[in-house]
Coordinates of C-alpha atoms in Angstrom, one line a residue:
X16 CA -12.3 57.2 33.8
X17 CA -12.8 59.5 31.0
X18 CA -14.9 62.3 30.8
X19 CA -16.4 61.4 28.0
X20 CA -17.7 58.5 29.0
X21 CA -18.9 60.5 32.1
X22 CA -21.0 62.3 30.2
X23 CA -22.5 58.9 28.4
X24 CA -23.5 57.4 30.9
X25 CA -24.9 60.7 33.1
X26 CA -27.0 60.9 29.7
X27 CA -27.7 57.5 30.0
X28 CA -28.8 57.2 33.2
X29 CA -31.5 60.4 33.0
X30 CA -33.0 59.8 29.8
X31 CA -32.4 56.1 29.4
X32 CA -32.0 54.3 31.9
X33 CA -34.0 50.9 31.8
X34 CA -36.4 50.6 34.7
X35 CA -35.7 47.3 37.0
X36 CA -38.8 46.1 36.0
X37 CA -36.5 46.4 32.7
X38 CA -34.1 43.2 34.2
X39 CA -34.3 39.7 32.5
X40 CA -36.2 37.6 34.7
X41 CA -34.3 34.6 35.6
X42 CA -36.5 31.7 36.1
X43 CA -36.1 27.9 37.3
X44 CA -36.6 25.8 34.5
X45 CA -40.4 23.9 34.2
X46 CA -40.9 21.0 34.1
X47 CA -41.7 20.7 30.6
X48 CA -38.7 23.0 29.9
X49 CA -36.3 19.7 31.3
X50 CA -38.0 17.4 29.5
X51 CA -37.4 19.1 25.6
X52 CA -34.7 18.3 23.5
X53 CA -31.0 19.3 23.9
X54 CA -31.2 21.5 20.9
X55 CA -34.7 23.3 22.2
X56 CA -33.0 23.4 25.5
X57 CA -29.7 25.0 23.9
X58 CA -32.1 27.7 22.2
X59 CA -34.3 28.8 24.9
X60 CA -30.4 29.7 26.8
X61 CA -29.3 31.4 24.0
X62 CA -32.4 33.4 23.8
X63 CA -31.8 34.8 27.6
X64 CA -27.8 35.3 26.7
X65 CA -29.3 37.3 23.8
X66 CA -31.8 38.9 26.2
X67 CA -29.3 40.1 28.6
X68 CA -26.8 41.3 26.5
X69 CA -29.5 43.8 25.1
X70 CA -29.9 45.0 28.8
X71 CA -26.5 45.5 28.9
X72 CA -26.5 47.4 25.5
X73 CA -29.2 49.5 26.4
X74 CA -27.9 50.3 30.1
X75 CA -24.5 51.9 28.3
X76 CA -21.8 48.7 28.3
X77 CA -19.5 48.3 25.9
X78 CA -18.1 45.2 24.4
X79 CA -15.3 44.9 26.8
X80 CA -16.9 46.0 30.0
X81 CA -19.9 43.3 28.6
X82 CA -17.0 40.3 27.8
X83 CA -15.3 41.0 31.4
X84 CA -18.8 41.0 33.8
X85 CA -19.8 37.3 31.5
X86 CA -16.4 35.9 32.6
X87 CA -17.9 34.2 35.8
X88 CA -20.6 32.9 33.1
X89 CA -18.4 32.1 30.0
X90 CA -15.3 31.3 32.4
X91 CA -16.1 27.5 32.7
X92 CA -18.0 26.9 29.2
X93 CA -14.8 27.8 27.2
X94 CA -12.9 26.0 29.6
X95 CA -14.8 23.4 29.1
X96 CA -14.6 23.5 24.7
X97 CA -11.0 23.5 25.3
X98 CA -10.7 20.9 27.0
X99 CA -12.9 19.1 24.8
X100 CA -11.1 20.3 21.6
X101 CA -8.0 19.4 23.2
X102 CA -9.6 15.4 24.0
X103 CA -10.9 15.5 20.2
X104 CA -7.2 16.4 19.4
X105 CA -5.8 13.3 21.5
X106 CA -8.6 11.0 19.5
X107 CA -7.4 11.8 16.7
X108 CA -4.3 11.6 16.7
X109 CA -4.5 8.3 18.9
X110 CA -7.0 6.7 15.7
X111 CA -4.4 8.2 13.0
X112 CA -1.3 6.5 14.8
X113 CA -3.7 3.0 14.8
X114 CA -4.3 3.5 10.8
X115 CA -0.4 4.1 10.4
X116 CA 0.2 1.2 12.3
X117 CA -1.8 -1.5 11.4
X118 CA -1.2 -0.1 7.6
X119 CA 2.6 -0.9 8.2
X120 CA 2.0 -3.9 9.8
X121 CA -0.1 -4.8 6.5
X122 CA 2.9 -3.7 4.4
X123 CA 5.6 -5.7 5.6
X124 CA 3.3 -8.5 7.2
X125 CA 3.9 -10.4 3.9
X126 CA 0.8 -12.8 3.6
X127 CA -1.6 -9.7 4.3
X128 CA 0.5 -7.9 2.2
X129 CA 0.4 -10.8 -0.9
X130 CA -3.6 -11.0 0.3
X131 CA -4.4 -7.4 0.3
X132 CA -2.6 -7.5 -3.6
X133 CA -4.8 -10.3 -4.8
X134 CA -8.2 -8.6 -3.8
X135 CA -6.6 -5.2 -5.1
X136 CA -6.0 -7.1 -9.0
X137 CA -9.6 -8.7 -8.5
X138 CA -10.8 -5.6 -8.0
X139 CA -9.0 -4.4 -11.1
X140 CA -10.1 -6.8 -13.1
X141 CA -13.8 -6.7 -12.2
X142 CA -13.3 -2.6 -13.2
X143 CA -12.2 -3.5 -16.3
X144 CA -16.0 -4.0 -17.7
X145 CA -16.7 -0.2 -16.8
X146 CA -13.4 1.6 -17.3
X147 CA -10.1 -0.1 -19.4
X148 CA -7.6 1.5 -17.3
X149 CA -4.7 -0.9 -19.1
X150 CA -3.2 1.9 -21.2
X151 CA -2.4 3.8 -18.2
X152 CA -1.3 0.7 -16.0
X153 CA 1.9 2.1 -18.0
X154 CA 2.3 5.4 -16.9
X155 CA 4.9 6.5 -14.8
X156 CA 2.5 9.3 -13.4
X157 CA -1.3 10.2 -14.2
X158 CA 0.0 13.4 -14.8
X159 CA 2.6 14.7 -17.0
X160 CA 5.7 17.1 -14.9
X161 CA 7.5 18.8 -17.6
X162 CA 10.2 19.3 -14.3
X163 CA 10.6 15.4 -14.3
X164 CA 13.5 13.1 -15.4
X165 CA 13.8 9.7 -15.1
X166 CA 16.3 8.2 -13.5
X167 CA 18.7 5.6 -15.8
X168 CA 21.7 4.0 -16.4
X169 CA 24.7 5.7 -15.1
X170 CA 28.9 5.7 -16.1
X171 CA 29.2 4.4 -12.5
X172 CA 26.8 1.3 -12.9
X173 CA 28.6 -0.2 -15.6
X174 CA 31.9 -0.8 -12.8
X175 CA 29.4 -3.5 -11.4
X176 CA 30.0 -5.2 -14.3
X177 CA 33.0 -5.0 -15.6
X178 CA 35.1 -7.6 -15.2
X179 CA 31.9 -9.9 -15.3
X180 CA 33.2 -12.7 -18.0
X181 CA 30.0 -14.9 -17.1
X182 CA 26.5 -15.8 -15.0
X183 CA 26.8 -17.0 -11.8
X184 CA 24.7 -19.6 -11.0
X185 CA 23.3 -19.5 -7.8
X186 CA 20.0 -21.4 -5.6
X187 CA 19.0 -21.7 -2.0
X188 CA 18.3 -17.4 -2.4
X189 CA 16.9 -15.2 -0.7
X190 CA 14.9 -12.1 -1.7
X191 CA 16.6 -9.8 -0.1
X192 CA 19.9 -11.3 -1.4
X193 CA 19.0 -10.8 -5.0
X194 CA 18.4 -7.7 -4.6
X195 CA 21.2 -6.8 -2.7
X196 CA 23.9 -8.5 -4.6
X197 CA 22.0 -9.2 -7.7
X198 CA 19.2 -6.4 -8.7
X199 CA 20.5 -3.1 -7.5
X200 CA 24.4 -3.5 -9.3
X201 CA 22.9 -5.1 -12.1
X202 CA 24.3 -8.5 -12.4
X203 CA 21.8 -11.5 -14.0
X204 CA 22.0 -15.0 -12.7
X205 CA 21.2 -18.2 -13.3
X206 CA 19.0 -19.6 -10.8
X207 CA 19.0 -23.4 -10.5
X208 CA 16.1 -24.2 -8.2
X209 CA 13.1 -22.1 -8.7
X210 CA 10.9 -23.9 -11.3
X211 CA 11.0 -27.8 -9.8
X212 CA 6.7 -28.0 -8.8
X213 CA 6.3 -25.6 -11.5
X214 CA 3.0 -27.4 -13.9
X215 CA 5.0 -26.2 -17.0
X216 CA 8.2 -27.8 -16.5
X217 CA 6.4 -30.9 -16.1
X218 CA 4.1 -30.8 -18.6
X219 CA 4.9 -27.8 -21.3
X220 CA 6.6 -29.6 -24.5
X221 CA 5.3 -29.6 -28.3
X222 CA 2.3 -31.4 -28.3
X223 CA 1.4 -29.8 -25.4
X224 CA 1.3 -26.5 -27.0
X225 CA -0.3 -27.5 -29.5
X226 CA -3.0 -29.4 -27.9
X227 CA -3.5 -26.2 -25.7
X228 CA -3.4 -23.8 -29.1
X229 CA -6.4 -25.4 -31.2
X230 CA -8.5 -27.1 -27.9
X231 CA -8.4 -25.2 -25.1
X232 CA -11.1 -21.6 -25.6
X233 CA -8.8 -19.0 -23.2
X234 CA -5.7 -20.0 -25.7
X235 CA -7.7 -20.2 -29.1
X236 CA -9.8 -17.6 -28.8
X237 CA -7.2 -14.9 -27.3
X238 CA -5.3 -12.3 -29.8
X239 CA -1.8 -12.9 -29.8
X240 CA 0.1 -10.0 -29.0
X241 CA 3.9 -10.5 -30.4
X242 CA 4.8 -13.1 -32.9
X243 CA 8.1 -14.3 -33.8
X244 CA 9.2 -16.7 -36.4
X245 CA 12.6 -17.5 -38.2
X246 CA 11.0 -18.9 -41.3
X247 CA 9.2 -16.2 -43.2
X248 CA 7.0 -18.8 -44.8
X249 CA 4.7 -18.5 -41.9
X250 CA 3.1 -15.4 -40.7
X251 CA 0.9 -16.4 -38.4
X252 CA 1.0 -18.4 -34.9
X253 CA -1.7 -21.2 -36.4
X254 CA -0.2 -22.0 -39.4
X255 CA 3.3 -22.8 -37.4
X256 CA 1.0 -25.1 -35.3
X257 CA -0.8 -26.7 -38.2
X258 CA 2.3 -27.5 -39.7
X259 CA 3.9 -29.0 -36.4
X260 CA 1.2 -31.2 -35.9
X261 CA 0.4 -32.6 -39.5
X262 CA 4.4 -33.3 -40.1
X263 CA 5.1 -30.6 -43.3
X264 CA 6.9 -28.5 -40.5
X265 CA 9.9 -30.6 -39.1
X266 CA 12.0 -27.5 -38.0
X267 CA 11.2 -24.2 -36.4
X268 CA 12.5 -21.2 -34.3
X269 CA 9.3 -19.4 -32.9
X270 CA 8.3 -17.2 -30.1
X271 CA 5.1 -15.0 -29.0
X272 CA 3.4 -13.2 -26.4
X273 CA 0.5 -14.0 -24.2
X274 CA -1.4 -10.3 -23.8
X275 CA -5.0 -11.4 -23.6
X276 CA -6.2 -11.4 -20.0
X277 CA -7.9 -15.2 -20.3
X278 CA -4.8 -16.4 -22.2
X279 CA -2.2 -15.1 -19.6
X280 CA -4.1 -16.7 -16.4
X281 CA -4.6 -20.0 -18.1
X282 CA -0.5 -19.9 -18.9
X283 CA -0.2 -18.6 -15.2
X284 CA -1.9 -22.1 -14.0
X285 CA 1.1 -23.9 -14.9
X286 CA 3.8 -21.3 -13.6
X287 CA 4.4 -19.7 -10.2
X288 CA 5.9 -16.7 -9.3
X289 CA 9.9 -17.3 -8.8
X290 CA 10.7 -17.1 -5.4
X291 CA 13.3 -15.2 -5.5
X292 CA 11.5 -11.9 -7.0
X293 CA 10.6 -9.9 -4.2
X294 CA 7.5 -8.7 -3.6
X295 CA 8.6 -4.7 -4.5
X296 CA 8.2 -6.6 -8.2
X297 CA 5.1 -6.1 -9.9
X298 CA 4.4 -8.5 -12.5
X299 CA 3.2 -7.4 -16.1
X300 CA 0.1 -9.0 -17.7
X301 CA 1.4 -10.9 -20.0
X302 CA 4.2 -13.9 -20.5
X303 CA 6.2 -14.9 -23.5
X304 CA 6.9 -18.6 -25.1
X305 CA 9.4 -20.7 -26.9
X306 CA 9.6 -23.0 -28.8
X307 CA 12.3 -24.0 -31.1
X308 CA 13.1 -27.6 -33.1
X309 CA 15.2 -29.4 -35.8
X310 CA 17.6 -26.7 -35.8
X311 CA 21.5 -27.7 -35.3
X312 CA 24.4 -25.1 -33.5
X313 CA 27.0 -23.7 -35.7
X314 CA 24.7 -25.0 -39.3
X315 CA 23.6 -22.0 -41.5
X316 CA 20.5 -23.1 -40.9
X317 CA 17.5 -21.7 -42.9
X318 CA 15.2 -20.9 -40.0
X319 CA 18.3 -19.3 -38.5
X320 CA 20.6 -20.5 -35.5
X321 CA 21.7 -16.5 -35.4
X322 CA 20.9 -14.8 -32.1
X323 CA 17.2 -13.7 -32.1
X324 CA 16.0 -10.9 -29.7
X325 CA 13.5 -11.3 -27.8
X326 CA 11.2 -8.2 -28.1
X327 CA 12.1 -5.3 -26.4
X328 CA 9.8 -4.5 -23.3
X329 CA 10.3 -1.9 -21.5
X330 CA 10.0 -3.5 -18.1
X331 CA 12.6 -3.4 -15.9
X332 CA 13.3 -7.1 -15.0
X333 CA 13.3 -10.1 -16.9
X334 CA 13.4 -13.8 -15.8
X335 CA 13.8 -16.5 -18.3
X336 CA 12.7 -20.4 -17.3
X337 CA 14.0 -23.4 -19.5
X338 CA 11.0 -25.5 -19.5
X339 CA 13.0 -28.1 -22.1
X340 CA 16.0 -28.3 -23.9
X341 CA 18.8 -25.7 -24.4
X342 CA 18.9 -22.2 -25.5
X343 CA 22.0 -20.2 -25.5
X344 CA 21.3 -16.4 -24.0
X345 CA 23.2 -13.5 -24.9
X346 CA 23.3 -10.6 -22.7
X347 CA 24.9 -7.4 -24.5
X348 CA 25.4 -4.2 -22.0
X349 CA 23.8 -0.9 -23.1
X350 CA 25.7 1.8 -24.9
X351 CA 26.9 3.4 -22.2
X352 CA 28.4 0.2 -20.7
X353 CA 29.5 -0.9 -24.0
X354 CA 33.1 -0.2 -23.1
X355 CA 33.1 -1.1 -20.1
X356 CA 31.4 -4.7 -19.7
X357 CA 31.9 -7.5 -21.9
X358 CA 29.1 -9.9 -23.9
X359 CA 28.1 -12.9 -22.0
X360 CA 26.7 -15.9 -22.7
X361 CA 25.2 -19.2 -21.3
X362 CA 23.4 -22.3 -22.0
X363 CA 20.5 -22.7 -20.4
X364 CA 19.1 -26.3 -19.3
X365 CA 16.1 -27.5 -18.0
X366 CA 15.2 -26.6 -14.8
X367 CA 17.1 -23.0 -14.7
X368 CA 16.0 -19.5 -14.9
X369 CA 17.7 -16.4 -15.9
X370 CA 16.6 -13.1 -14.2
X371 CA 18.3 -9.8 -15.4
X372 CA 18.0 -6.2 -15.4
X373 CA 16.5 -4.5 -18.4
X374 CA 18.2 -1.3 -17.9
X375 CA 21.8 -2.8 -17.8
X376 CA 21.2 -5.9 -20.4
X377 CA 19.8 -6.2 -23.8
X378 CA 18.8 -10.3 -24.5
X379 CA 19.4 -12.0 -27.3
X380 CA 19.1 -16.5 -27.5
X381 CA 19.3 -19.0 -29.9
X382 CA 18.8 -22.7 -30.4
X383 CA 22.2 -24.9 -29.5
X384 CA 20.6 -28.3 -30.2
X385 CA 18.4 -29.7 -32.9
X386 CA 16.0 -31.5 -29.5
X387 CA 12.6 -29.9 -28.7
X388 CA 13.6 -26.7 -27.0
X389 CA 10.8 -24.6 -24.6
X390 CA 11.2 -21.7 -22.3
X391 CA 8.6 -19.7 -20.9
X392 CA 9.4 -15.5 -19.7
X393 CA 8.0 -12.5 -18.2
X394 CA 8.4 -9.6 -16.9
X395 CA 8.1 -6.9 -14.7
X396 CA 8.7 -3.5 -12.6
X397 CA 10.3 -1.6 -9.3
X398 CA 10.9 1.6 -8.4

């Protein structure tokens, strides 16, 4: 031991060494103490340890010596604490694993996933009274990132539509097949068996839509977001419908978008999500209705047999279902692919539904027969 330490201890023993009576007395716990709450018991133990430490410091022990002397007492306590911490972390890891497994199961098990989506939608609708989040729904990011660049159509993507001369008609297609063979490579398709059980397919005609527009409160009181009429004489949807109802309007070519929540929900009662649309596609809270009659193909009618663009929606995916009559649809590749891919056309029959990706194609349609034609459309998003 260093000479200075010997001198310090000697000085303490001669002048400051505590008497034997100063040693903290260890007494067995009384019956009263045994009945105390745990917090009070721990306080008593802590007070005794503090007294013991103060005695050691007064006796000249440094911190290292105190810790070394206390190892027999603190060793089991520290070991218990380490073991307790290991158990806590193990328990947390197990809980996290169970939670992750549960989330994965709910995501990949379609009934559970659809149930969660429905309830999430209902919760969103209920919050509209207090917070209008609809504008934010269209944002790609809640916080603008100056370094983010959206990946659009690339020139190499045009190879998939090179030589494509017609739109393939398919049926009994699975969601995986349509994603891999059509959506991911931007190839359009006409599905022939997707709307057979729709009420809209059986009930939507000119008379029904006129009745709904004037008699159904959810539609009559709603706001129309977009309205197109080939005849500039009528600027409003109800003007056109009144003319049809009273017989003064014998030819028409119109479409409009329902985006009011009540109107959208009412129209959705008459159709279901197409069976081939995978869960990754989030459908927009809107739908389009197309009506035409009295226009003959090949004749330059004043109401227009020319192709009419359905207003751009900015969505990722669009479907267009033919309910009555016939429409001729035209898909034009965007500029980046205009030199590689051809314009393709198809005449839709009742019961058929066209689906295409908006990243590759712009959509137009025209009337091809003088008979009544009715169609419905909607769009959605996916990453």
